[in-house]
Amino acid sequence: MGYDPKNPMEGRISDLGPRYYGDFLPPVIKENKGKWLYHEILEPGVLVHVSETGAKVFTVRCGSPRLVSVNYVRDICDIADKHCDGFVRFTTRNNIEFMVDAFEKVAPLKETIKSYGNKFPIGGTGAGVTNVVHTQGWIHCHTPATDASGPVKAVMDDLFEYFGSMTLPAQVRIALACCLNMCGAVHASDIAILGVHRKPPMIDHARITGVCELPLAIASCPLGAVKPAKAIVNGEEIKSVQINAERCMFCGNCYTMCPALPMADAEGDGIAILVGGKVSNARSAPKFSKLVVPFLPNTTPRWPETVECVRQILVAYEKDAKKYERLGEWAERISWEKFFEKTGLPFTEKSIDDYRLAYDTWRTSTQFKYTSHTAAYTNK
Amino acid sequence: MATIEHKGKSYEVDEDGFLLKGADEWDENWVDYVKGVEGIAEITDEHQKVIDALQEYYKKNGIAPMVRILSKTTGFPLKRIYELFPSGPGKGACKMAGLPKPTGCV
């Protein structure tokens, strides 16, 4: 029975939840679930897991742009049908994984994958740069300060060699969020690309009464910059808000709550770069990423400044870090002043925390290293 | 922005069918219109109680009540509110009561 708009609840099925994951496991995974002994990375993008029963499963990992068409998914299904009995999975970084149960099946699978050109690049394993976790951007969201798919494509084009190789000291996780809602992994990634605004919101007094719950807009401000105020619209006094531009740091929270406070701006908006976050507990505790570049412009369609900056950080890290050392661990070991010197990034006052718990991020020690950055102050 | 005509009266609405001018344009006729789009057969006393509670709270506080407050003031558990308004307290009841469209990450 088709959906009947006159009787929306008629024959309605709800609260089924997702399908049980066990229904989609390849037989070799199902049979050896919970029995895996060890695994190896045979080459970039190809893994083997060995079970205590002696069974093996070979996994070929491919990059994906995350935002894909149904035709693209059908291509994935064709490959899975041809080589993997119709089974396939996606990783938590939106890579595609094809699995086969014998070594002889790996080469033909790779050949089929490669026959699609660069549609399904093989890689993303070990100490390399895997897929970029990213968000909606100008494709679909209404609060972004930058695009998501565009910069991700530009950055991954530039770093493509690192996707299909494992030559870095440790894995480097790059993430992008198009505003500081930080949907995704930006706050805890080795290199994070973040959309930022630089101008306070505009107030649309004419619309605000009908579309906005004023107390929500006021409470949404982390700095108390939004205040209730009266405004005159068509000679009539209405309730509205007032924004103290001196206090505003352009987070955009008030626009999220109130559609009458738009703040996107072509020249004002751009990208900030954060580095040094991680989520694993390996060797050191999880870390938040820290702001190192406060602003890069939105230069569509290739974001050359952002691409160059990410590469600059990655290359300095690749050259200098020890094996297994994540980017944040490296920066903390050599000290952040050395990080800025080695990457060649200028240090700005924007990197100095000034929000509530800021004090703990300042240096309460005489321990530091002389660098080109300290020289700028000591030579005065 | 679109305009909706219902029984000889016109309302200014956004693309999701929420009243753009809120209480200024809201009337019983609007309830009758939303009833049709939301798949509600008849406005009962229970529906009216939810609408009244929403409007009273909005008038007093300038925001829509949190779901738990709506449940507490009306005495209806969330399940019952969904039975009354199949689209839920936000898209269903708030729309019918003429409150602004819910915002945030919804």
Coordinates of C-alpha atoms in Angstrom, one line a residue:
Chain A
M1 CA 0.0 0.0 0.0
G2 CA 1.4 3.4 -0.9
Y3 CA 1.6 6.3 1.5
D4 CA -1.8 8.1 1.9
P5 CA -1.3 11.8 2.8
K6 CA -5.0 11.9 4.0
N7 CA -4.3 9.1 6.5
P8 CA -0.6 9.5 7.5
M9 CA -0.8 7.1 10.4
E10 CA -2.5 4.3 8.3
G11 CA -0.2 1.3 8.0
R12 CA 2.7 3.3 9.4
I13 CA 5.7 1.3 10.5
S14 CA 8.1 2.8 13.0
D15 CA 10.8 2.2 15.6
L16 CA 12.3 -0.7 13.8
G17 CA 15.9 0.5 14.3
P18 CA 18.7 -0.4 11.9
R19 CA 19.1 -3.9 10.4
Y20 CA 21.1 -6.3 12.6
Y21 CA 24.7 -6.0 11.4
G22 CA 25.1 -9.8 11.6
D23 CA 22.8 -10.1 8.6
F24 CA 25.4 -8.6 6.3
L25 CA 28.6 -10.3 7.4
P26 CA 30.6 -12.1 4.8
P27 CA 30.6 -15.9 5.7
V28 CA 34.3 -15.9 6.6
I29 CA 33.7 -13.0 9.0
K30 CA 30.6 -14.6 10.5
E31 CA 32.4 -17.9 11.1
N32 CA 35.5 -16.4 12.7
K33 CA 33.9 -13.6 14.7
G34 CA 35.7 -13.2 18.0
K35 CA 38.5 -15.6 16.9
W36 CA 41.0 -13.4 15.2
L37 CA 44.6 -14.0 16.2
Y38 CA 46.6 -11.2 14.4
H39 CA 46.6 -9.0 11.4
E40 CA 49.2 -7.6 9.0
I41 CA 49.3 -4.8 6.5
L42 CA 50.5 -6.5 3.3
E43 CA 50.8 -3.2 1.4
P44 CA 49.2 0.2 1.5
G45 CA 45.5 -0.4 1.4
V46 CA 45.6 -4.2 1.8
L47 CA 45.2 -6.0 5.2
V48 CA 45.0 -9.6 6.2
H49 CA 43.4 -11.0 9.3
V50 CA 44.2 -14.5 10.4
S51 CA 41.8 -16.5 12.6
E52 CA 42.6 -19.2 15.1
T53 CA 40.8 -21.6 12.7
G54 CA 43.4 -20.8 10.1
A55 CA 41.0 -18.8 8.0
K56 CA 42.2 -15.6 6.5
V57 CA 40.4 -12.5 5.3
F58 CA 42.0 -10.0 3.0
T59 CA 40.7 -6.5 3.0
V60 CA 41.2 -3.9 0.3
R61 CA 40.5 -0.4 1.4
C62 CA 39.6 2.4 -1.1
G63 CA 39.1 6.1 -0.7
S64 CA 35.7 7.6 -1.3
P65 CA 34.5 11.2 -1.5
R66 CA 31.8 10.5 1.1
L67 CA 29.3 12.5 -0.9
V68 CA 28.4 10.0 -3.6
S69 CA 25.7 9.3 -6.1
V70 CA 23.5 6.2 -6.3
N71 CA 25.4 5.3 -9.5
Y72 CA 28.7 5.4 -7.5
V73 CA 27.2 3.1 -4.9
R74 CA 26.0 0.7 -7.7
D75 CA 29.6 0.6 -9.0
I76 CA 30.7 -0.4 -5.5
C77 CA 28.0 -3.1 -5.5
D78 CA 29.2 -4.3 -8.9
I79 CA 32.7 -4.8 -7.6
A80 CA 31.4 -6.5 -4.4
D81 CA 29.2 -8.8 -6.5
K82 CA 32.0 -9.8 -8.8
H83 CA 34.6 -10.5 -6.1
C84 CA 33.2 -10.5 -2.6
D85 CA 29.9 -12.4 -2.9
G86 CA 28.0 -9.1 -2.7
F87 CA 29.5 -8.1 0.7
V88 CA 31.2 -4.7 1.3
R89 CA 31.6 -2.3 4.2
F90 CA 32.4 1.4 5.0
T91 CA 34.9 2.5 7.6
T92 CA 34.5 5.2 10.2
R93 CA 36.4 7.5 7.9
N94 CA 34.1 6.8 5.0
N95 CA 36.6 4.6 3.2
I96 CA 35.2 1.5 1.3
E97 CA 36.5 -2.0 2.3
F98 CA 36.2 -5.0 0.0
M99 CA 36.9 -8.3 1.6
V100 CA 37.9 -11.7 0.1
D101 CA 38.8 -15.0 1.8
A102 CA 41.8 -16.1 -0.2
F103 CA 45.1 -14.4 -1.3
E104 CA 44.5 -15.5 -4.9
K105 CA 41.4 -13.3 -5.0
V106 CA 43.2 -10.1 -4.0
A107 CA 45.0 -9.5 -7.3
P108 CA 41.9 -9.8 -9.5
L109 CA 39.9 -7.6 -7.1
K110 CA 42.6 -4.9 -7.2
E111 CA 42.6 -5.1 -11.0
T112 CA 38.8 -4.6 -11.1
I113 CA 39.1 -1.7 -8.7
K114 CA 41.9 -0.1 -10.8
S115 CA 39.9 -0.5 -14.0
Y116 CA 37.7 2.3 -12.6
G117 CA 40.7 4.7 -12.9
N118 CA 41.0 6.8 -9.8
K119 CA 37.4 6.3 -8.7
F120 CA 38.4 3.9 -5.9
P121 CA 42.0 4.7 -5.0
I122 CA 43.5 1.9 -2.9
G123 CA 45.2 3.0 0.4
G124 CA 44.4 4.6 3.7
T125 CA 46.1 2.1 6.0
G126 CA 49.0 2.4 8.4
A127 CA 51.2 5.5 8.9
G128 CA 49.8 7.6 6.0
V129 CA 47.1 10.1 5.5
T130 CA 43.7 8.5 5.2
N131 CA 40.3 9.9 4.3
V132 CA 39.3 13.4 5.6
V133 CA 36.3 13.3 7.9
H134 CA 34.2 16.3 6.8
T135 CA 30.8 17.9 6.8
Q136 CA 28.2 19.6 4.6
G137 CA 29.6 22.9 3.7
W138 CA 27.9 24.9 0.9
I139 CA 26.3 21.7 -0.4
H140 CA 23.6 21.5 2.2
C141 CA 24.2 23.5 5.5
H142 CA 23.0 27.0 6.4
T143 CA 25.7 28.0 9.0
P144 CA 29.0 27.2 7.2
A145 CA 31.9 29.6 7.0
T146 CA 33.6 27.6 4.3
D147 CA 32.9 24.6 2.0
A148 CA 33.6 21.0 2.9
S149 CA 33.8 18.9 -0.2
G150 CA 35.8 21.5 -2.1
P151 CA 38.7 22.0 0.3
V152 CA 38.8 18.2 1.1
K153 CA 39.2 17.5 -2.6
A154 CA 41.9 20.1 -3.0
V155 CA 43.8 19.0 0.1
M156 CA 43.6 15.3 -0.8
D157 CA 44.7 15.9 -4.4
D158 CA 47.8 17.6 -3.0
L159 CA 48.4 14.8 -0.4
F160 CA 47.4 12.0 -2.6
E161 CA 50.8 10.3 -2.4
Y162 CA 50.3 9.9 1.4
F163 CA 47.0 8.1 0.9
G164 CA 48.6 5.3 -1.1
S165 CA 51.8 5.0 1.0
M166 CA 52.9 4.5 4.7
T167 CA 55.9 6.6 5.1
L168 CA 54.9 9.0 7.9
P169 CA 56.0 8.6 11.5
A170 CA 52.5 7.7 12.5
Q171 CA 49.0 8.0 11.0
V172 CA 47.9 11.6 10.3
R173 CA 44.2 12.2 10.7
I174 CA 42.9 15.3 8.8
A175 CA 39.4 16.5 9.5
L176 CA 37.3 19.5 8.2
A177 CA 34.3 21.2 9.7
C178 CA 32.7 24.2 7.9
C179 CA 31.8 26.1 11.1
L180 CA 32.8 25.7 14.8
N181 CA 29.9 23.5 15.6
M182 CA 32.7 21.1 14.7
C183 CA 30.5 18.3 13.4
G184 CA 32.9 15.4 13.1
A185 CA 36.4 15.2 14.4
V186 CA 38.0 18.6 14.0
H187 CA 38.6 19.1 17.8
A188 CA 40.7 16.0 18.1
S189 CA 42.5 15.5 14.8
D190 CA 46.2 15.7 13.9
I191 CA 45.4 18.5 11.4
A192 CA 42.1 20.2 11.4
I193 CA 40.6 22.6 8.9
L194 CA 37.9 24.8 10.4
G195 CA 35.5 27.4 8.9
V196 CA 35.5 30.7 10.8
H197 CA 33.7 34.0 10.6
R198 CA 35.3 37.4 11.3
K199 CA 32.3 39.7 11.4
P200 CA 29.4 40.0 13.9
P201 CA 25.9 39.0 12.7
M202 CA 23.5 41.4 11.1
I203 CA 20.2 41.9 12.8
D204 CA 17.1 41.6 10.7
H205 CA 14.7 43.6 13.0
A206 CA 11.8 43.3 10.5
R207 CA 11.8 39.4 10.7
I208 CA 13.0 38.8 14.2
T209 CA 9.7 38.8 16.1
G210 CA 8.0 36.1 14.0
V211 CA 10.9 33.7 13.5
C212 CA 13.0 34.0 16.6
E213 CA 12.7 33.0 20.3
L214 CA 14.7 35.9 21.7
P215 CA 15.7 34.3 25.0
L216 CA 17.2 31.4 23.1
A217 CA 19.3 33.8 21.0
I218 CA 20.5 35.6 24.1
A219 CA 21.4 32.4 26.0
S220 CA 23.2 31.0 23.0
C221 CA 26.0 33.5 23.2
P222 CA 29.1 32.2 25.0
L223 CA 30.3 35.7 25.8
G224 CA 27.1 37.4 26.8
A225 CA 27.3 39.8 23.8
V226 CA 23.6 39.4 22.8
K227 CA 21.2 41.6 24.9
P228 CA 17.5 42.2 24.6
A229 CA 16.7 45.6 23.1
K230 CA 13.8 47.5 21.5
A231 CA 13.9 48.4 17.8
I232 CA 11.6 50.4 15.6
V233 CA 10.1 48.7 12.6
N234 CA 7.7 50.7 10.4
G235 CA 7.3 53.2 13.2
E236 CA 6.3 50.5 15.7
E237 CA 8.4 49.5 18.7
I238 CA 9.2 45.8 18.7
K239 CA 11.3 43.4 20.9
S240 CA 14.6 42.6 19.3
V241 CA 18.2 42.1 20.3
Q242 CA 21.4 44.2 20.3
I243 CA 24.8 42.8 19.8
N244 CA 27.9 44.2 21.4
A245 CA 30.4 43.9 18.5
E246 CA 33.4 44.4 20.9
R247 CA 32.3 41.2 22.8
C248 CA 31.4 39.1 19.7
M249 CA 33.9 36.5 18.6
F250 CA 31.8 35.5 15.5
C251 CA 30.9 31.9 16.7
G252 CA 27.6 32.0 14.9
N253 CA 25.7 30.2 17.7
C254 CA 23.0 33.0 17.8
Y255 CA 22.3 32.4 14.1
T256 CA 21.9 28.7 14.7
M257 CA 19.1 29.6 17.2
C258 CA 17.7 32.7 15.4
P259 CA 17.3 32.9 11.6
A260 CA 17.2 36.7 11.8
L261 CA 20.9 37.0 12.7
P262 CA 22.7 36.0 9.5
M263 CA 26.5 36.4 9.5
A264 CA 28.0 34.7 6.5
D265 CA 30.3 37.1 4.6
A266 CA 32.3 36.5 1.5
E267 CA 35.4 38.4 2.6
G268 CA 35.1 37.8 6.3
D269 CA 34.7 34.1 6.2
G270 CA 37.6 31.7 5.8
I271 CA 39.5 28.8 7.3
A272 CA 41.5 28.3 10.5
I273 CA 44.0 25.5 11.0
L274 CA 44.2 23.5 14.2
V275 CA 46.8 20.7 14.9
G276 CA 47.8 18.2 17.4
G277 CA 44.7 16.4 18.4
K278 CA 44.2 12.6 18.8
V279 CA 41.5 10.3 20.2
S280 CA 43.5 7.1 20.9
N281 CA 45.0 6.4 24.2
A282 CA 48.2 4.9 22.7
R283 CA 51.3 6.1 24.5
S284 CA 49.7 9.5 25.4
A285 CA 46.2 10.5 26.5
P286 CA 43.8 11.9 23.9
K287 CA 44.4 15.5 23.0
F288 CA 42.4 18.4 21.7
S289 CA 43.8 20.1 18.6
K290 CA 45.1 23.7 19.0
L291 CA 44.8 26.7 16.8
V292 CA 48.0 27.5 14.9
V293 CA 46.7 29.4 11.9
P294 CA 43.9 31.9 12.7
F295 CA 42.8 32.7 9.1
L296 CA 43.2 31.6 5.5
P297 CA 40.9 33.0 2.9
N298 CA 38.2 31.1 1.0
T299 CA 39.8 30.9 -2.3
T300 CA 37.5 28.8 -4.5
P301 CA 37.7 26.4 -6.1
R302 CA 41.1 25.1 -5.0
W303 CA 41.9 26.8 -1.6
P304 CA 45.6 27.0 -2.5
E305 CA 46.5 28.8 0.8
T306 CA 44.9 26.0 2.9
V307 CA 46.4 23.3 0.7
E308 CA 49.9 24.8 1.1
C309 CA 49.6 25.3 4.8
V310 CA 48.5 21.7 5.4
R311 CA 51.4 20.4 3.4
Q312 CA 53.8 22.7 5.2
I313 CA 52.7 21.3 8.6
L314 CA 52.7 17.7 7.3
V315 CA 56.2 17.9 5.7
A316 CA 57.8 19.5 8.8
Y317 CA 56.2 16.7 10.9
E318 CA 57.3 14.0 8.5
K319 CA 60.9 15.2 8.6
D320 CA 61.3 15.7 12.3
A321 CA 59.0 13.4 14.3
K322 CA 60.1 10.0 15.7
K323 CA 58.5 6.7 14.7
Y324 CA 55.0 6.2 16.2
E325 CA 54.9 9.9 17.3
R326 CA 51.6 11.6 16.5
L327 CA 51.7 15.2 15.4
G328 CA 50.5 16.5 18.8
E329 CA 53.0 14.3 20.6
W330 CA 55.8 15.7 18.4
A331 CA 54.8 19.3 18.9
E332 CA 54.6 18.8 22.7
R333 CA 58.0 17.1 22.8
I334 CA 59.8 19.7 20.8
S335 CA 57.7 22.5 22.4
W336 CA 55.2 24.6 20.6
E337 CA 57.7 27.4 19.9
K338 CA 59.8 24.9 18.0
F339 CA 56.7 23.7 16.2
F340 CA 56.1 27.2 14.9
E341 CA 59.8 27.6 13.9
K342 CA 60.0 24.2 12.2
T343 CA 56.8 24.6 10.3
G344 CA 57.6 28.2 9.4
L345 CA 54.1 29.3 10.5
P346 CA 53.9 32.8 12.0
F347 CA 52.7 32.9 15.6
T348 CA 49.9 35.3 16.2
E349 CA 48.1 36.6 19.3
K350 CA 45.0 34.7 18.0
S351 CA 46.7 31.5 19.2
I352 CA 46.8 32.8 22.8
D353 CA 43.8 31.5 24.7
D354 CA 41.6 34.2 26.2
Y355 CA 38.4 32.2 27.0
R356 CA 37.5 31.5 30.7
L357 CA 40.1 28.8 31.5
A358 CA 42.8 30.5 29.4
Y359 CA 45.2 30.9 32.3
D360 CA 46.2 27.2 32.3
T361 CA 47.3 27.4 28.7
W362 CA 49.9 30.2 29.4
R363 CA 53.5 29.4 30.4
T364 CA 54.0 29.4 34.1
S365 CA 57.7 28.4 33.8
T366 CA 61.0 29.7 32.7
Q367 CA 61.5 26.6 30.5
F368 CA 61.4 27.6 26.9
K369 CA 63.7 27.5 23.9
Y370 CA 65.0 30.5 22.0
T371 CA 63.5 30.5 18.5
S372 CA 63.0 32.9 15.6
H373 CA 59.8 33.8 17.3
T374 CA 61.3 34.7 20.7
A375 CA 64.0 36.6 18.7
A376 CA 61.4 38.9 17.4
Y377 CA 60.7 40.0 21.0
T378 CA 64.2 39.9 22.5
N379 CA 65.9 41.9 19.7
K380 CA 63.7 44.9 20.3
Chain B
M1 CA 7.9 33.7 1.1
A2 CA 4.7 31.9 0.4
T3 CA 1.1 32.8 1.3
I4 CA -1.5 30.3 2.3
E5 CA -5.2 30.8 1.7
H6 CA -7.6 29.0 3.9
K7 CA -11.4 29.7 4.0
G8 CA -10.9 33.2 2.7
K9 CA -8.1 34.2 5.0
S10 CA -4.4 34.4 3.9
Y11 CA -1.4 33.7 6.1
E12 CA 2.3 34.4 5.4
V13 CA 4.3 31.2 6.0
D14 CA 7.9 29.9 5.5
E15 CA 8.8 26.9 3.4
D16 CA 7.9 24.5 6.2
G17 CA 4.5 26.0 6.8
F18 CA 5.2 27.9 10.0
L19 CA 3.5 31.3 10.5
L20 CA 6.0 34.1 9.8
K21 CA 4.2 36.7 11.9
G22 CA 3.4 34.4 14.8
A23 CA 0.6 35.5 17.1
D24 CA -0.3 38.5 14.9
E25 CA -1.8 36.3 12.3
W26 CA -2.8 33.2 14.4
D27 CA -6.5 32.4 14.8
E28 CA -8.8 29.4 15.0
N29 CA -8.9 29.2 11.2
W30 CA -5.2 28.6 11.2
V31 CA -5.7 25.6 13.6
D32 CA -8.3 24.3 11.2
Y33 CA -5.8 24.6 8.3
V34 CA -2.9 22.9 10.1
K35 CA -5.3 20.1 11.2
G36 CA -5.5 19.1 7.5
V37 CA -1.8 19.2 6.7
E38 CA -0.8 17.4 9.9
G39 CA -3.3 14.5 9.4
I40 CA -5.3 15.2 12.5
A41 CA -9.0 14.2 12.2
E42 CA -10.5 16.4 14.8
I43 CA -9.3 19.0 17.3
T44 CA -10.2 17.6 20.7
D45 CA -10.0 19.2 24.1
E46 CA -6.6 17.5 24.5
H47 CA -5.3 19.1 21.4
Q48 CA -6.6 22.4 22.6
K49 CA -5.0 21.9 26.0
V50 CA -1.6 21.5 24.3
I51 CA -2.1 24.5 22.1
D52 CA -3.2 26.7 25.0
A53 CA -0.2 25.5 27.1
L54 CA 2.2 26.4 24.3
Q55 CA 0.7 29.8 23.7
E56 CA 0.6 30.7 27.3
Y57 CA 4.2 29.7 27.9
Y58 CA 5.4 31.5 24.8
K59 CA 3.5 34.7 25.8
K60 CA 5.0 34.6 29.3
N61 CA 8.6 33.5 28.5
G62 CA 9.2 34.3 24.8
I63 CA 10.3 30.7 24.1
A64 CA 8.6 27.4 23.4
P65 CA 8.6 25.2 26.5
M66 CA 10.9 22.3 26.8
V67 CA 9.3 19.0 26.1
R68 CA 9.4 18.0 29.7
I69 CA 7.7 21.2 30.8
L70 CA 5.0 20.7 28.2
S71 CA 4.4 17.2 29.5
K72 CA 4.2 18.4 33.1
T73 CA 1.9 21.4 32.5
T74 CA -0.5 19.4 30.3
G75 CA -0.1 16.1 32.1
F76 CA 0.4 14.3 28.8
P77 CA 3.4 12.0 28.4
L78 CA 5.4 12.5 25.2
K79 CA 3.8 9.4 23.8
R80 CA 0.3 10.9 24.1
I81 CA 1.5 14.2 22.6
Y82 CA 2.7 12.2 19.5
E83 CA -0.7 10.5 19.4
L84 CA -2.3 13.9 19.3
F85 CA 0.2 15.5 17.0
P86 CA 1.8 12.8 14.7
S87 CA 4.6 15.2 13.7
G88 CA 5.5 15.8 17.3
P89 CA 5.4 18.7 19.7
G90 CA 7.8 20.9 17.5
K91 CA 6.6 20.4 13.9
G92 CA 3.1 19.6 14.8
A93 CA 1.9 21.4 18.0
C94 CA 4.1 24.5 17.7
K95 CA 3.1 25.0 14.1
M96 CA -0.5 24.8 15.0
A97 CA -0.1 27.1 18.0
G98 CA 1.6 29.7 15.7
L99 CA 4.9 29.6 17.5
P100 CA 8.2 30.2 15.6
K101 CA 9.8 27.3 13.9
P102 CA 12.1 25.4 16.2
T103 CA 15.8 26.2 15.5
G104 CA 19.2 24.6 16.3
C105 CA 20.5 21.3 15.2
V106 CA 17.2 19.5 14.7

